[in-house]
Amino acid sequence: MSRPACDLTLYLVTDTAMCGGPHRVADVARAAVDGGATLVQVRDPRCDETEFVTIARSVVDALDGTGVPVLLNDRVHLVEAAGADGAHVGQTDLDPVTARDLLGPDRLLGLSCQTLAHVEAAHALPTGTLDHLGLGPVFDQTTKPDAATASGLAALADLVAASPWPCVAIGGITIDRIGMLAATGVDGAAVVSAICAAPDPREAAAALLTRWKDAR
């Protein structure tokens, strides 16, 4: 078995409240994928493990047959129980080597980086530890209150140039901003509110993807 193919073009990170509650997360994720989302990360730092696994399983089931991988935010130890395709960790979460040991060789692992020092530290990890990097926040955002300060497009381009891994930008990315990312060389855009809070998640995903492709 090998790791699933991972297309970072339009990466949905779920927000349970914005989706309308735990029972709506899977519906929003499936609508987003139907609109063109290429990767889904289930994120909910507020709920307990039992509820998180229930939400994650519902997303995995909803995307069955689409070929779109499902990652879990931070909770690497729940990937197996959820039937997910991998995980994403931040700088203050489980360290990537331990995360990879838990996941085994056949699941995906992403790492958040905000600075060149973070990217340089990732270079020292054993080969095969990581599959991609999440870079940002690029713009000011309100989804994650404890997020780092927005870096801007020039800093994003520097991080992309320093990374041997595919990279996805995150943080404050909207329909009006997604096209700005193309010139940085980043492989895709991760969004939360631009899809989760949209009246029509499928339409929102399709519009974001079109804007991205036009800019590329």
CSV table of C-alpha atoms in Angstrom, one decimal:
chain,number,residue,atom,x,y,z
A,1,MET,CA,0.0,0.0,0.0
A,2,SER,CA,1.3,3.5,-0.8
A,3,ARG,CA,0.2,6.9,0.4
A,4,PRO,CA,-2.8,8.4,-1.4
A,5,ALA,CA,-2.3,11.0,-4.1
A,6,CYS,CA,-2.5,14.5,-2.6
A,7,ASP,CA,-3.7,17.5,-4.6
A,8,LEU,CA,-3.3,20.7,-2.7
A,9,THR,CA,-5.1,22.9,-5.2
A,10,LEU,CA,-8.2,23.7,-3.1
A,11,TYR,CA,-7.9,22.4,0.5
A,12,LEU,CA,-10.9,22.7,2.7
A,13,VAL,CA,-10.3,22.9,6.5
A,14,THR,CA,-13.6,22.4,8.3
A,15,ASP,CA,-15.0,24.5,11.0
A,16,THR,CA,-17.9,22.8,12.8
A,17,ALA,CA,-19.7,26.0,13.9
A,18,MET,CA,-19.4,27.6,10.5
A,19,CYS,CA,-20.8,24.5,8.9
A,20,GLY,CA,-23.9,24.6,11.0
A,21,GLY,CA,-23.0,22.0,13.7
A,22,PRO,CA,-21.5,18.5,13.8
A,23,HIS,CA,-24.3,17.0,11.8
A,24,ARG,CA,-23.6,19.4,8.8
A,25,VAL,CA,-19.8,19.0,8.5
A,26,ALA,CA,-20.0,16.0,6.2
A,27,ASP,CA,-22.6,17.6,4.0
A,28,VAL,CA,-20.5,20.8,3.6
A,29,ALA,CA,-17.4,18.7,2.9
A,30,ARG,CA,-19.1,16.7,0.2
A,31,ALA,CA,-20.6,19.8,-1.4
A,32,ALA,CA,-17.2,21.4,-1.4
A,33,VAL,CA,-15.7,18.3,-3.1
A,34,ASP,CA,-18.5,18.3,-5.6
A,35,GLY,CA,-17.6,21.9,-6.4
A,36,GLY,CA,-13.9,21.1,-6.8
A,37,ALA,CA,-12.2,20.9,-3.4
A,38,THR,CA,-9.2,18.5,-3.7
A,39,LEU,CA,-8.4,17.8,-0.1
A,40,VAL,CA,-10.3,18.0,3.2
A,41,GLN,CA,-9.0,18.5,6.7
A,42,VAL,CA,-11.3,17.9,9.6
A,43,ARG,CA,-10.6,20.4,12.4
A,44,ASP,CA,-12.4,21.0,15.7
A,45,PRO,CA,-10.2,21.7,18.7
A,46,ARG,CA,-13.3,22.2,20.9
A,47,CYS,CA,-15.0,18.8,20.8
A,48,ASP,CA,-14.0,15.7,22.7
A,49,GLU,CA,-12.4,12.7,21.1
A,50,THR,CA,-15.6,10.7,20.7
A,51,GLU,CA,-17.4,13.5,18.9
A,52,PHE,CA,-14.4,14.3,16.8
A,53,VAL,CA,-14.1,10.7,15.6
A,54,THR,CA,-17.9,10.7,14.8
A,55,ILE,CA,-17.5,13.9,12.8
A,56,ALA,CA,-14.4,12.7,11.0
A,57,ARG,CA,-16.0,9.3,10.2
A,58,SER,CA,-19.0,11.1,8.7
A,59,VAL,CA,-16.7,13.1,6.4
A,60,VAL,CA,-14.7,10.0,5.4
A,61,ASP,CA,-18.0,8.2,4.6
A,62,ALA,CA,-19.4,11.2,2.7
A,63,LEU,CA,-16.3,11.4,0.5
A,64,ASP,CA,-16.0,7.6,-0.2
A,65,GLY,CA,-15.5,7.0,-3.9
A,66,THR,CA,-14.4,10.6,-4.6
A,67,GLY,CA,-10.7,10.0,-4.4
A,68,VAL,CA,-10.3,13.1,-2.2
A,69,PRO,CA,-8.2,12.3,1.0
A,70,VAL,CA,-9.4,13.3,4.5
A,71,LEU,CA,-6.8,14.5,7.0
A,72,LEU,CA,-7.3,15.1,10.7
A,73,ASN,CA,-6.0,18.3,12.4
A,74,ASP,CA,-3.6,17.5,15.2
A,75,ARG,CA,-5.3,14.4,16.6
A,76,VAL,CA,-2.9,11.9,15.0
A,77,HIS,CA,-3.9,9.1,17.4
A,78,LEU,CA,-7.4,9.2,16.1
A,79,VAL,CA,-6.6,8.8,12.4
A,80,GLU,CA,-7.0,5.0,12.5
A,81,ALA,CA,-10.3,5.1,14.4
A,82,ALA,CA,-11.7,7.7,11.9
A,83,GLY,CA,-10.5,5.8,8.8
A,84,ALA,CA,-8.8,9.0,7.6
A,85,ASP,CA,-6.0,9.2,5.1
A,86,GLY,CA,-3.6,11.1,7.4
A,87,ALA,CA,-3.1,14.1,9.6
A,88,HIS,CA,-1.8,17.7,9.8
A,89,VAL,CA,0.2,19.0,12.7
A,90,GLY,CA,1.3,22.5,13.8
A,91,GLN,CA,4.5,23.7,15.3
A,92,THR,CA,3.1,23.2,18.9
A,93,ASP,CA,1.4,19.9,18.2
A,94,LEU,CA,2.8,16.4,18.2
A,95,ASP,CA,6.3,16.4,16.6
A,96,PRO,CA,6.4,15.2,13.0
A,97,VAL,CA,8.6,12.2,13.7
A,98,THR,CA,6.3,10.9,16.4
A,99,ALA,CA,3.3,11.6,14.2
A,100,ARG,CA,4.9,9.7,11.3
A,101,ASP,CA,5.6,6.7,13.7
A,102,LEU,CA,1.9,6.7,14.7
A,103,LEU,CA,0.6,7.0,11.1
A,104,GLY,CA,2.9,4.5,9.6
A,105,PRO,CA,4.3,4.8,6.1
A,106,ASP,CA,1.1,4.7,4.1
A,107,ARG,CA,-0.7,7.9,5.4
A,108,LEU,CA,-0.3,11.5,4.6
A,109,LEU,CA,1.3,14.1,7.0
A,110,GLY,CA,1.4,17.8,6.6
A,111,LEU,CA,3.2,20.4,8.8
A,112,SER,CA,2.4,24.0,9.4
A,113,CYS,CA,5.3,26.5,9.0
A,114,GLN,CA,5.2,30.2,9.6
A,115,THR,CA,8.9,31.1,9.2
A,116,LEU,CA,12.0,30.2,7.3
A,117,ALA,CA,13.4,28.7,10.5
A,118,HIS,CA,10.4,26.3,10.6
A,119,VAL,CA,11.0,25.2,7.0
A,120,GLU,CA,14.7,24.8,7.7
A,121,ALA,CA,14.0,22.7,10.7
A,122,ALA,CA,11.8,20.5,8.6
A,123,HIS,CA,14.7,19.8,6.3
A,124,ALA,CA,16.4,18.0,9.2
A,125,LEU,CA,13.5,15.5,9.5
A,126,PRO,CA,14.0,11.9,8.3
A,127,THR,CA,13.3,11.5,4.6
A,128,GLY,CA,9.7,10.5,4.0
A,129,THR,CA,8.4,12.1,7.2
A,130,LEU,CA,6.4,14.9,5.5
A,131,ASP,CA,4.2,15.1,2.4
A,132,HIS,CA,3.5,18.8,2.3
A,133,LEU,CA,3.7,22.1,4.2
A,134,GLY,CA,0.9,24.5,5.1
A,135,LEU,CA,2.2,28.0,5.0
A,136,GLY,CA,0.7,31.0,6.7
A,137,PRO,CA,-1.4,32.8,7.8
A,138,VAL,CA,-0.8,34.8,4.7
A,139,PHE,CA,-3.5,37.4,5.3
A,140,ASP,CA,-5.3,38.6,8.5
A,141,GLN,CA,-7.9,36.0,9.6
A,142,THR,CA,-10.3,35.4,12.4
A,143,THR,CA,-10.9,31.7,12.3
A,144,LYS,CA,-7.9,30.8,14.6
A,145,PRO,CA,-7.5,33.3,17.4
A,146,ASP,CA,-4.0,32.1,18.4
A,147,ALA,CA,-2.6,32.1,14.9
A,148,ALA,CA,0.6,33.8,14.1
A,149,THR,CA,0.8,37.3,12.6
A,150,ALA,CA,-0.1,37.4,8.9
A,151,SER,CA,3.1,37.2,6.8
A,152,GLY,CA,2.0,38.6,3.4
A,153,LEU,CA,2.7,37.4,-0.1
A,154,ALA,CA,6.4,38.2,-0.3
A,155,ALA,CA,7.1,36.1,2.8
A,156,LEU,CA,5.0,33.3,1.4
A,157,ALA,CA,7.0,33.3,-1.8
A,158,ASP,CA,10.2,33.0,0.3
A,159,LEU,CA,8.8,30.0,2.2
A,160,VAL,CA,7.7,28.3,-1.0
A,161,ALA,CA,11.2,28.8,-2.5
A,162,ALA,CA,12.8,27.2,0.6
A,163,SER,CA,10.6,24.1,0.6
A,164,PRO,CA,11.3,20.9,-1.2
A,165,TRP,CA,7.7,19.8,-0.4
A,166,PRO,CA,4.5,20.9,-2.1
A,167,CYS,CA,3.0,23.8,-0.2
A,168,VAL,CA,-0.5,25.1,0.5
A,169,ALA,CA,-1.2,28.7,1.6
A,170,ILE,CA,-3.7,29.4,4.4
A,171,GLY,CA,-5.0,32.3,6.4
A,172,GLY,CA,-7.6,34.9,5.3
A,173,ILE,CA,-7.9,33.5,1.8
A,174,THR,CA,-11.1,34.6,0.1
A,175,ILE,CA,-12.5,34.7,-3.4
A,176,ASP,CA,-11.0,38.1,-3.9
A,177,ARG,CA,-7.5,37.1,-2.6
A,178,ILE,CA,-7.0,33.5,-3.9
A,179,GLY,CA,-5.7,34.8,-7.3
A,180,MET,CA,-3.0,36.8,-5.6
A,181,LEU,CA,-1.3,33.6,-4.4
A,182,ALA,CA,-0.5,32.2,-7.9
A,183,ALA,CA,2.6,34.4,-8.4
A,184,THR,CA,4.2,33.0,-5.2
A,185,GLY,CA,4.6,29.5,-6.6
A,186,VAL,CA,2.5,27.9,-4.0
A,187,ASP,CA,0.7,24.7,-5.0
A,188,GLY,CA,-2.7,25.6,-3.7
A,189,ALA,CA,-4.9,27.4,-1.2
A,190,ALA,CA,-6.5,26.2,2.0
A,191,VAL,CA,-9.7,27.9,3.1
A,192,VAL,CA,-12.1,27.7,6.0
A,193,SER,CA,-14.8,30.4,6.1
A,194,ALA,CA,-14.7,31.0,2.3
A,195,ILE,CA,-16.5,27.6,2.0
A,196,CYS,CA,-17.8,26.6,5.5
A,197,ALA,CA,-19.6,29.9,6.0
A,198,ALA,CA,-20.8,30.2,2.4
A,199,PRO,CA,-24.6,29.9,1.7
A,200,ASP,CA,-23.7,27.3,-1.0
A,201,PRO,CA,-20.5,25.5,-0.3
A,202,ARG,CA,-20.5,23.8,-3.7
A,203,GLU,CA,-20.8,27.0,-5.5
A,204,ALA,CA,-18.2,28.7,-3.3
A,205,ALA,CA,-15.7,25.9,-4.0
A,206,ALA,CA,-16.3,26.1,-7.7
A,207,ALA,CA,-15.8,29.8,-7.8
A,208,LEU,CA,-12.6,29.6,-5.8
A,209,LEU,CA,-11.2,26.9,-8.1
A,210,THR,CA,-12.1,28.9,-11.1
A,211,ARG,CA,-10.4,32.0,-9.8
A,212,TRP,CA,-7.3,30.0,-8.9
A,213,LYS,CA,-7.1,28.4,-12.3
A,214,ASP,CA,-7.6,31.8,-14.0
A,215,ALA,CA,-4.7,33.3,-12.0
A,216,ARG,CA,-2.5,30.3,-12.8
